[in-house]
PDB file of C-alpha atoms in Angstrom:
ATOM      1  CA  MET C   1     101.441 167.482 167.821  1.00  0.00           C
ATOM      2  CA  SER C   2     101.479 171.376 167.328  1.00  0.00           C
ATOM      3  CA  SER C   3      98.459 173.409 166.516  1.00  0.00           C
ATOM      4  CA  LYS C   4     100.030 174.104 163.360  1.00  0.00           C
ATOM      5  CA  LEU C   5     100.537 170.768 162.276  1.00  0.00           C
ATOM      6  CA  ILE C   6      96.899 169.827 163.012  1.00  0.00           C
ATOM      7  CA  VAL C   7      95.589 172.608 160.842  1.00  0.00           C
ATOM      8  CA  LEU C   8      97.666 171.485 158.117  1.00  0.00           C
ATOM      9  CA  LEU C   9      96.853 167.854 158.185  1.00  0.00           C
ATOM     10  CA  VAL C  10      92.879 169.058 158.501  1.00  0.00           C
ATOM     11  CA  VAL C  11      93.254 171.151 155.127  1.00  0.00           C
ATOM     12  CA  PHE C  12      95.669 168.922 153.242  1.00  0.00           C
ATOM     13  CA  SER C  13      92.312 166.223 154.704  1.00  0.00           C
ATOM     14  CA  LEU C  14      89.716 168.350 153.277  1.00  0.00           C
ATOM     15  CA  GLN C  15      91.448 168.932 149.736  1.00  0.00           C
ATOM     16  CA  CYS C  16      91.773 165.522 149.491  1.00  0.00           C
ATOM     17  CA  LEU C  17      88.407 164.606 149.793  1.00  0.00           C
ATOM     18  CA  LEU C  18      87.208 167.735 147.701  1.00  0.00           C
ATOM     19  CA  ALA C  19      89.384 165.913 144.981  1.00  0.00           C
ATOM     20  CA  LEU C  20      88.019 162.458 145.135  1.00  0.00           C
ATOM     21  CA  ALA C  21      84.492 164.263 145.093  1.00  0.00           C
ATOM     22  CA  SER C  22      84.521 165.256 141.371  1.00  0.00           C
ATOM     23  CA  ASP C  23      86.381 164.235 138.042  1.00  0.00           C
ATOM     24  CA  PRO C  24      90.126 164.342 137.909  1.00  0.00           C
ATOM     25  CA  ASP C  25      91.605 167.423 136.480  1.00  0.00           C
ATOM     26  CA  PRO C  26      93.519 166.821 133.281  1.00  0.00           C
ATOM     27  CA  VAL C  27      96.961 166.807 132.725  1.00  0.00           C
ATOM     28  CA  GLN C  28      96.978 167.966 129.184  1.00  0.00           C
ATOM     29  CA  ASP C  29      94.865 170.636 126.940  1.00  0.00           C
ATOM     30  CA  PHE C  30      92.489 167.936 125.850  1.00  0.00           C
ATOM     31  CA  CYS C  31      92.314 164.075 125.179  1.00  0.00           C
ATOM     32  CA  ILE C  32      90.440 162.972 122.123  1.00  0.00           C
ATOM     33  CA  PRO C  33      89.618 159.526 122.513  1.00  0.00           C
ATOM     34  CA  ASN C  34      91.259 156.950 119.931  1.00  0.00           C
ATOM     35  CA  PRO C  35      89.077 154.191 118.571  1.00  0.00           C
ATOM     36  CA  LYS C  36      91.759 152.074 117.952  1.00  0.00           C
ATOM     37  CA  TYR C  37      92.479 151.426 121.797  1.00  0.00           C
ATOM     38  CA  GLY C  38      89.875 150.115 124.081  1.00  0.00           C
ATOM     39  CA  ALA C  39      89.199 151.680 127.494  1.00  0.00           C
ATOM     40  CA  ILE C  40      90.751 150.866 131.109  1.00  0.00           C
ATOM     41  CA  ARG C  41      88.179 150.262 133.704  1.00  0.00           C
ATOM     42  CA  THR C  42      89.312 151.467 137.076  1.00  0.00           C
ATOM     43  CA  ALA C  43      87.055 151.228 140.158  1.00  0.00           C
ATOM     44  CA  ARG C  44      85.588 155.210 139.671  1.00  0.00           C
ATOM     45  CA  PHE C  45      87.001 155.898 136.163  1.00  0.00           C
ATOM     46  CA  THR C  46      86.853 154.342 132.556  1.00  0.00           C
ATOM     47  CA  ILE C  47      90.512 155.653 131.287  1.00  0.00           C
ATOM     48  CA  LEU C  48      90.499 156.091 127.365  1.00  0.00           C
ATOM     49  CA  SER C  49      93.465 156.453 125.374  1.00  0.00           C
ATOM     50  CA  CYS C  50      94.355 159.685 123.675  1.00  0.00           C
ATOM     51  CA  LYS C  51      94.905 160.367 119.883  1.00  0.00           C
ATOM     52  CA  ASN C  52      97.788 162.406 119.174  1.00  0.00           C
ATOM     53  CA  SER C  53      97.127 165.913 119.692  1.00  0.00           C
ATOM     54  CA  SER C  54      98.292 166.833 116.077  1.00  0.00           C
ATOM     55  CA  GLU C  55      95.296 164.254 114.950  1.00  0.00           C
ATOM     56  CA  ALA C  56      92.736 166.182 116.317  1.00  0.00           C
ATOM     57  CA  THR C  57      90.428 168.543 114.179  1.00  0.00           C
ATOM     58  CA  THR C  58      87.969 171.035 114.753  1.00  0.00           C
ATOM     59  CA  ASP C  59      85.231 168.434 114.437  1.00  0.00           C
ATOM     60  CA  ASP C  60      86.621 166.845 117.560  1.00  0.00           C
ATOM     61  CA  PHE C  61      85.735 170.043 119.498  1.00  0.00           C
ATOM     62  CA  VAL C  62      81.971 170.480 117.570  1.00  0.00           C
ATOM     63  CA  PHE C  63      78.653 168.697 118.527  1.00  0.00           C
ATOM     64  CA  SER C  64      75.561 169.304 115.915  1.00  0.00           C
ATOM     65  CA  GLY C  65      73.358 166.612 117.081  1.00  0.00           C
ATOM     66  CA  MET C  66      71.287 168.808 119.800  1.00  0.00           C
ATOM     67  CA  LYS C  67      69.289 171.012 116.928  1.00  0.00           C
ATOM     68  CA  THR C  68      66.085 169.172 116.980  1.00  0.00           C
ATOM     69  CA  ALA C  69      64.361 167.304 119.866  1.00  0.00           C
ATOM     70  CA  GLY C  70      65.251 163.185 120.457  1.00  0.00           C
ATOM     71  CA  ASN C  71      63.216 160.230 120.049  1.00  0.00           C
ATOM     72  CA  PHE C  72      59.792 160.700 122.322  1.00  0.00           C
ATOM     73  CA  SER C  73      59.033 158.059 124.748  1.00  0.00           C
ATOM     74  CA  GLU C  74      55.594 157.006 125.803  1.00  0.00           C
ATOM     75  CA  THR C  75      55.723 159.514 128.488  1.00  0.00           C
ATOM     76  CA  GLY C  76      56.186 162.289 126.382  1.00  0.00           C
ATOM     77  CA  LEU C  77      59.651 162.862 127.117  1.00  0.00           C
ATOM     78  CA  ALA C  78      63.035 162.904 125.061  1.00  0.00           C
ATOM     79  CA  THR C  79      66.448 163.161 125.697  1.00  0.00           C
ATOM     80  CA  ILE C  80      69.621 163.484 124.068  1.00  0.00           C
ATOM     81  CA  PRO C  81      72.297 162.811 126.452  1.00  0.00           C
ATOM     82  CA  VAL C  82      75.922 164.326 125.180  1.00  0.00           C
ATOM     83  CA  ASN C  83      79.366 163.117 127.057  1.00  0.00           C
ATOM     84  CA  PRO C  84      82.556 161.683 125.668  1.00  0.00           C
ATOM     85  CA  ALA C  85      80.528 158.720 123.877  1.00  0.00           C
ATOM     86  CA  ASN C  86      79.241 160.864 121.207  1.00  0.00           C
ATOM     87  CA  PHE C  87      81.246 164.084 121.662  1.00  0.00           C
ATOM     88  CA  PRO C  88      84.895 163.182 121.956  1.00  0.00           C
ATOM     89  CA  GLY C  89      86.308 167.018 122.688  1.00  0.00           C
ATOM     90  CA  LEU C  90      84.499 166.677 126.187  1.00  0.00           C
ATOM     91  CA  ASN C  91      86.867 163.787 127.201  1.00  0.00           C
ATOM     92  CA  THR C  92      88.842 164.673 130.614  1.00  0.00           C
ATOM     93  CA  LEU C  93      87.383 168.331 130.788  1.00  0.00           C
ATOM     94  CA  GLY C  94      84.668 167.009 133.715  1.00  0.00           C
ATOM     95  CA  MET C  95      81.465 168.108 132.227  1.00  0.00           C
ATOM     96  CA  SER C  96      78.375 166.781 130.234  1.00  0.00           C
ATOM     97  CA  PHE C  97      74.965 167.688 129.336  1.00  0.00           C
ATOM     98  CA  VAL C  98      71.752 166.815 128.028  1.00  0.00           C
ATOM     99  CA  ARG C  99      68.847 168.332 126.151  1.00  0.00           C
ATOM    100  CA  ALA C 100      65.416 167.460 127.237  1.00  0.00           C
ATOM    101  CA  ASP C 101      62.062 167.760 125.584  1.00  0.00           C
ATOM    102  CA  LEU C 102      58.629 167.487 127.003  1.00  0.00           C
ATOM    103  CA  LYS C 103      55.497 167.126 125.462  1.00  0.00           C
ATOM    104  CA  VAL C 104      52.574 169.126 127.219  1.00  0.00           C
ATOM    105  CA  GLY C 105      52.008 167.512 130.605  1.00  0.00           C
ATOM    106  CA  ALA C 106      54.709 165.442 130.303  1.00  0.00           C
ATOM    107  CA  ILE C 107      57.546 164.665 133.079  1.00  0.00           C
ATOM    108  CA  ASN C 108      61.014 163.973 134.059  1.00  0.00           C
ATOM    109  CA  PRO C 109      60.375 161.408 136.706  1.00  0.00           C
ATOM    110  CA  PRO C 110      62.075 161.961 140.048  1.00  0.00           C
ATOM    111  CA  HIS C 111      65.835 161.202 139.349  1.00  0.00           C
ATOM    112  CA  PHE C 112      69.532 161.982 140.734  1.00  0.00           C
ATOM    113  CA  HIS C 113      73.075 162.113 139.180  1.00  0.00           C
ATOM    114  CA  PRO C 114      75.165 160.567 142.010  1.00  0.00           C
ATOM    115  CA  ARG C 115      78.511 162.418 140.652  1.00  0.00           C
ATOM    116  CA  ALA C 116      77.309 165.976 139.660  1.00  0.00           C
ATOM    117  CA  THR C 117      75.515 168.937 140.373  1.00  0.00           C
ATOM    118  CA  GLU C 118      73.227 169.956 137.401  1.00  0.00           C
ATOM    119  CA  ILE C 119      72.365 173.254 135.936  1.00  0.00           C
ATOM    120  CA  THR C 120      69.027 173.331 134.096  1.00  0.00           C
ATOM    121  CA  HIS C 121      68.062 176.080 131.915  1.00  0.00           C
ATOM    122  CA  VAL C 122      64.636 176.736 130.384  1.00  0.00           C
ATOM    123  CA  VAL C 123      64.953 177.041 126.797  1.00  0.00           C
ATOM    124  CA  GLN C 124      61.238 177.062 125.822  1.00  0.00           C
ATOM    125  CA  GLY C 125      57.583 176.680 127.743  1.00  0.00           C
ATOM    126  CA  SER C 126      56.780 176.872 131.521  1.00  0.00           C
ATOM    127  CA  VAL C 127      58.347 173.901 133.422  1.00  0.00           C
ATOM    128  CA  TYR C 128      57.891 172.996 137.096  1.00  0.00           C
ATOM    129  CA  LEU C 129      60.827 171.487 138.657  1.00  0.00           C
ATOM    130  CA  GLY C 130      62.881 171.341 141.657  1.00  0.00           C
ATOM    131  CA  PHE C 131      64.698 169.431 144.084  1.00  0.00           C
ATOM    132  CA  VAL C 132      64.298 167.546 147.443  1.00  0.00           C
ATOM    133  CA  ASP C 133      66.942 167.901 150.184  1.00  0.00           C
ATOM    134  CA  SER C 134      67.908 165.163 152.774  1.00  0.00           C
ATOM    135  CA  ASN C 135      65.372 166.804 155.116  1.00  0.00           C
ATOM    136  CA  ASN C 136      62.700 165.838 152.600  1.00  0.00           C
ATOM    137  CA  ARG C 137      62.239 169.627 152.301  1.00  0.00           C
ATOM    138  CA  VAL C 138      61.206 170.359 148.683  1.00  0.00           C
ATOM    139  CA  TYR C 139      62.625 173.391 146.444  1.00  0.00           C
ATOM    140  CA  ALA C 140      60.686 174.101 143.489  1.00  0.00           C
ATOM    141  CA  ARG C 141      58.504 176.442 141.274  1.00  0.00           C
ATOM    142  CA  VAL C 142      57.558 177.206 137.381  1.00  0.00           C
ATOM    143  CA  LEU C 143      60.380 178.331 135.678  1.00  0.00           C
ATOM    144  CA  GLU C 144      59.585 180.373 132.528  1.00  0.00           C
ATOM    145  CA  GLN C 145      61.846 180.432 129.242  1.00  0.00           C
ATOM    146  CA  GLY C 146      65.539 182.082 130.116  1.00  0.00           C
ATOM    147  CA  GLU C 147      65.461 180.986 133.895  1.00  0.00           C
ATOM    148  CA  VAL C 148      67.905 178.781 135.415  1.00  0.00           C
ATOM    149  CA  MET C 149      67.989 176.579 138.564  1.00  0.00           C
ATOM    150  CA  VAL C 150      70.524 174.228 140.028  1.00  0.00           C
ATOM    151  CA  PHE C 151      70.506 170.969 140.984  1.00  0.00           C
ATOM    152  CA  PRO C 152      73.158 170.011 144.127  1.00  0.00           C
ATOM    153  CA  ARG C 153      74.670 166.836 143.587  1.00  0.00           C
ATOM    154  CA  GLY C 154      73.004 163.709 144.297  1.00  0.00           C
ATOM    155  CA  LEU C 155      69.747 165.143 145.408  1.00  0.00           C
ATOM    156  CA  VAL C 156      66.417 163.621 143.989  1.00  0.00           C
ATOM    157  CA  HIS C 157      64.824 166.349 141.205  1.00  0.00           C
ATOM    158  CA  PHE C 158      61.914 166.346 138.654  1.00  0.00           C
ATOM    159  CA  GLN C 159      60.723 168.101 135.928  1.00  0.00           C
ATOM    160  CA  MET C 160      56.859 168.694 134.353  1.00  0.00           C
ATOM    161  CA  ASN C 161      55.759 170.445 131.544  1.00  0.00           C
ATOM    162  CA  VAL C 162      52.755 172.663 132.854  1.00  0.00           C
ATOM    163  CA  GLY C 163      52.560 174.650 130.233  1.00  0.00           C
ATOM    164  CA  ASP C 164      50.410 174.485 126.866  1.00  0.00           C
ATOM    165  CA  GLU C 165      52.979 173.987 124.607  1.00  0.00           C
ATOM    166  CA  PRO C 166      56.155 171.671 124.015  1.00  0.00           C
ATOM    167  CA  ALA C 167      58.920 172.269 126.572  1.00  0.00           C
ATOM    168  CA  THR C 168      62.959 172.229 126.219  1.00  0.00           C
ATOM    169  CA  VAL C 169      65.279 172.096 128.741  1.00  0.00           C
ATOM    170  CA  PHE C 170      69.194 172.105 129.064  1.00  0.00           C
ATOM    171  CA  GLY C 171      70.877 170.559 131.505  1.00  0.00           C
ATOM    172  CA  SER C 172      74.572 170.847 132.203  1.00  0.00           C
ATOM    173  CA  PHE C 173      76.854 168.369 134.606  1.00  0.00           C
ATOM    174  CA  ASN C 174      80.267 169.460 136.188  1.00  0.00           C
ATOM    175  CA  SER C 175      80.891 165.602 135.408  1.00  0.00           C
ATOM    176  CA  GLN C 176      81.568 163.568 131.992  1.00  0.00           C
ATOM    177  CA  ASN C 177      79.829 160.947 133.204  1.00  0.00           C
ATOM    178  CA  PRO C 178      77.237 161.813 135.898  1.00  0.00           C
ATOM    179  CA  GLY C 179      75.280 158.895 136.046  1.00  0.00           C
ATOM    180  CA  ASN C 180      71.439 158.767 136.238  1.00  0.00           C
ATOM    181  CA  GLN C 181      69.203 156.830 138.344  1.00  0.00           C
ATOM    182  CA  LYS C 182      65.299 157.306 138.407  1.00  0.00           C
ATOM    183  CA  ILE C 183      63.580 156.451 141.542  1.00  0.00           C
ATOM    184  CA  PRO C 184      60.740 154.418 139.891  1.00  0.00           C
ATOM    185  CA  ALA C 185      63.022 152.037 138.167  1.00  0.00           C
ATOM    186  CA  ALA C 186      65.459 151.899 140.978  1.00  0.00           C
ATOM    187  CA  ILE C 187      63.092 150.812 143.502  1.00  0.00           C
ATOM    188  CA  PHE C 188      60.517 148.453 141.559  1.00  0.00           C
ATOM    189  CA  GLY C 189      62.620 147.741 138.691  1.00  0.00           C
ATOM    190  CA  SER C 190      65.967 146.592 140.535  1.00  0.00           C
ATOM    191  CA  GLY C 191      65.003 142.890 142.093  1.00  0.00           C
ATOM    192  CA  ILE C 192      64.507 144.308 145.367  1.00  0.00           C
ATOM    193  CA  ASP C 193      62.504 141.609 147.094  1.00  0.00           C
ATOM    194  CA  ASP C 194      58.761 142.026 147.119  1.00  0.00           C
ATOM    195  CA  LYS C 195      58.124 141.357 150.804  1.00  0.00           C
ATOM    196  CA  LEU C 196      60.409 144.777 152.100  1.00  0.00           C
ATOM    197  CA  LEU C 197      58.700 146.380 149.139  1.00  0.00           C
ATOM    198  CA  GLU C 198      55.249 145.676 150.391  1.00  0.00           C
ATOM    199  CA  LYS C 199      56.427 146.740 154.303  1.00  0.00           C
ATOM    200  CA  ALA C 200      58.032 149.650 153.029  1.00  0.00           C
ATOM    201  CA  PHE C 201      55.203 151.021 151.007  1.00  0.00           C
ATOM    202  CA  GLY C 202      52.141 149.562 152.456  1.00  0.00           C
ATOM    203  CA  LEU C 203      51.103 147.976 149.282  1.00  0.00           C
ATOM    204  CA  SER C 204      49.742 144.394 148.320  1.00  0.00           C
ATOM    205  CA  PRO C 205      51.515 141.664 146.345  1.00  0.00           C
ATOM    206  CA  LYS C 206      49.241 142.686 143.565  1.00  0.00           C
ATOM    207  CA  GLN C 207      50.035 146.548 143.455  1.00  0.00           C
ATOM    208  CA  ILE C 208      53.807 145.192 143.907  1.00  0.00           C
ATOM    209  CA  GLU C 209      53.353 143.085 140.830  1.00  0.00           C
ATOM    210  CA  MET C 210      51.755 146.052 138.677  1.00  0.00           C
ATOM    211  CA  MET C 211      54.682 148.292 139.841  1.00  0.00           C
ATOM    212  CA  ARG C 212      57.058 145.765 138.857  1.00  0.00           C
ATOM    213  CA  ARG C 213      55.743 145.172 135.159  1.00  0.00           C
ATOM    214  CA  ARG C 214      55.461 148.832 134.849  1.00  0.00           C
ATOM    215  CA  PHE C 215      58.990 149.941 135.817  1.00  0.00           C
ATOM    216  CA  ASP C 216      61.093 146.303 135.207  1.00  0.00           C
ATOM    217  CA  PRO C 217      62.274 146.389 131.480  1.00  0.00           C
ATOM    218  CA  LYS C 218      62.646 142.418 131.817  1.00  0.00           C
ATOM    219  CA  ARG C 219      59.078 141.821 132.533  1.00  0.00           C
ATOM    220  CA  LEU C 220      57.811 144.076 129.739  1.00  0.00           C
ATOM    221  CA  SER C 221      58.817 141.158 127.008  1.00  0.00           C
TER     222      SER C 221
END
């Protein structure tokens, strides 16, 4: 096999890997989901039927649901995720975003997005935020209003309001379905065997049960 052919095969393989690592490219200007038809689920994507382009309106490309904060949880965090489910114009464009509001001292606990890189913009307040790489090195600092930080795809990241007033951040993703796995809930709320958790974290059965009650929604009832 010639060296040129080997190089071409390597380049082609890398291009295929890059293509598989992101949302598929759109094959038309836009695709406004048609509510009359259901979705087709594949191994990696949910395919929504499109309206005829002549039926699209300006309202399909405008979202007004982020003017105020969402509903706050007991931890002081409120989020408004925006994706094709509530903003039809985003469908097939490979992006989504979220507004997050944090009361004083509130946190957005460690979590990661398996399908997207995130860019976070501090709209208001002082927020300690950062991420941890695959060598367990943390990259974190306090950001003030107007500053931006990027969280690479699939890496654990976090946020905490360290100011003396409520904080607001805006996150943008390069996937219309980035996914969101919160580390505490994934570990203690997913049904992993208690014995494994006891050995992994050096916790007693009583402590494991306490964590289960806190992070497993099925045990809260």
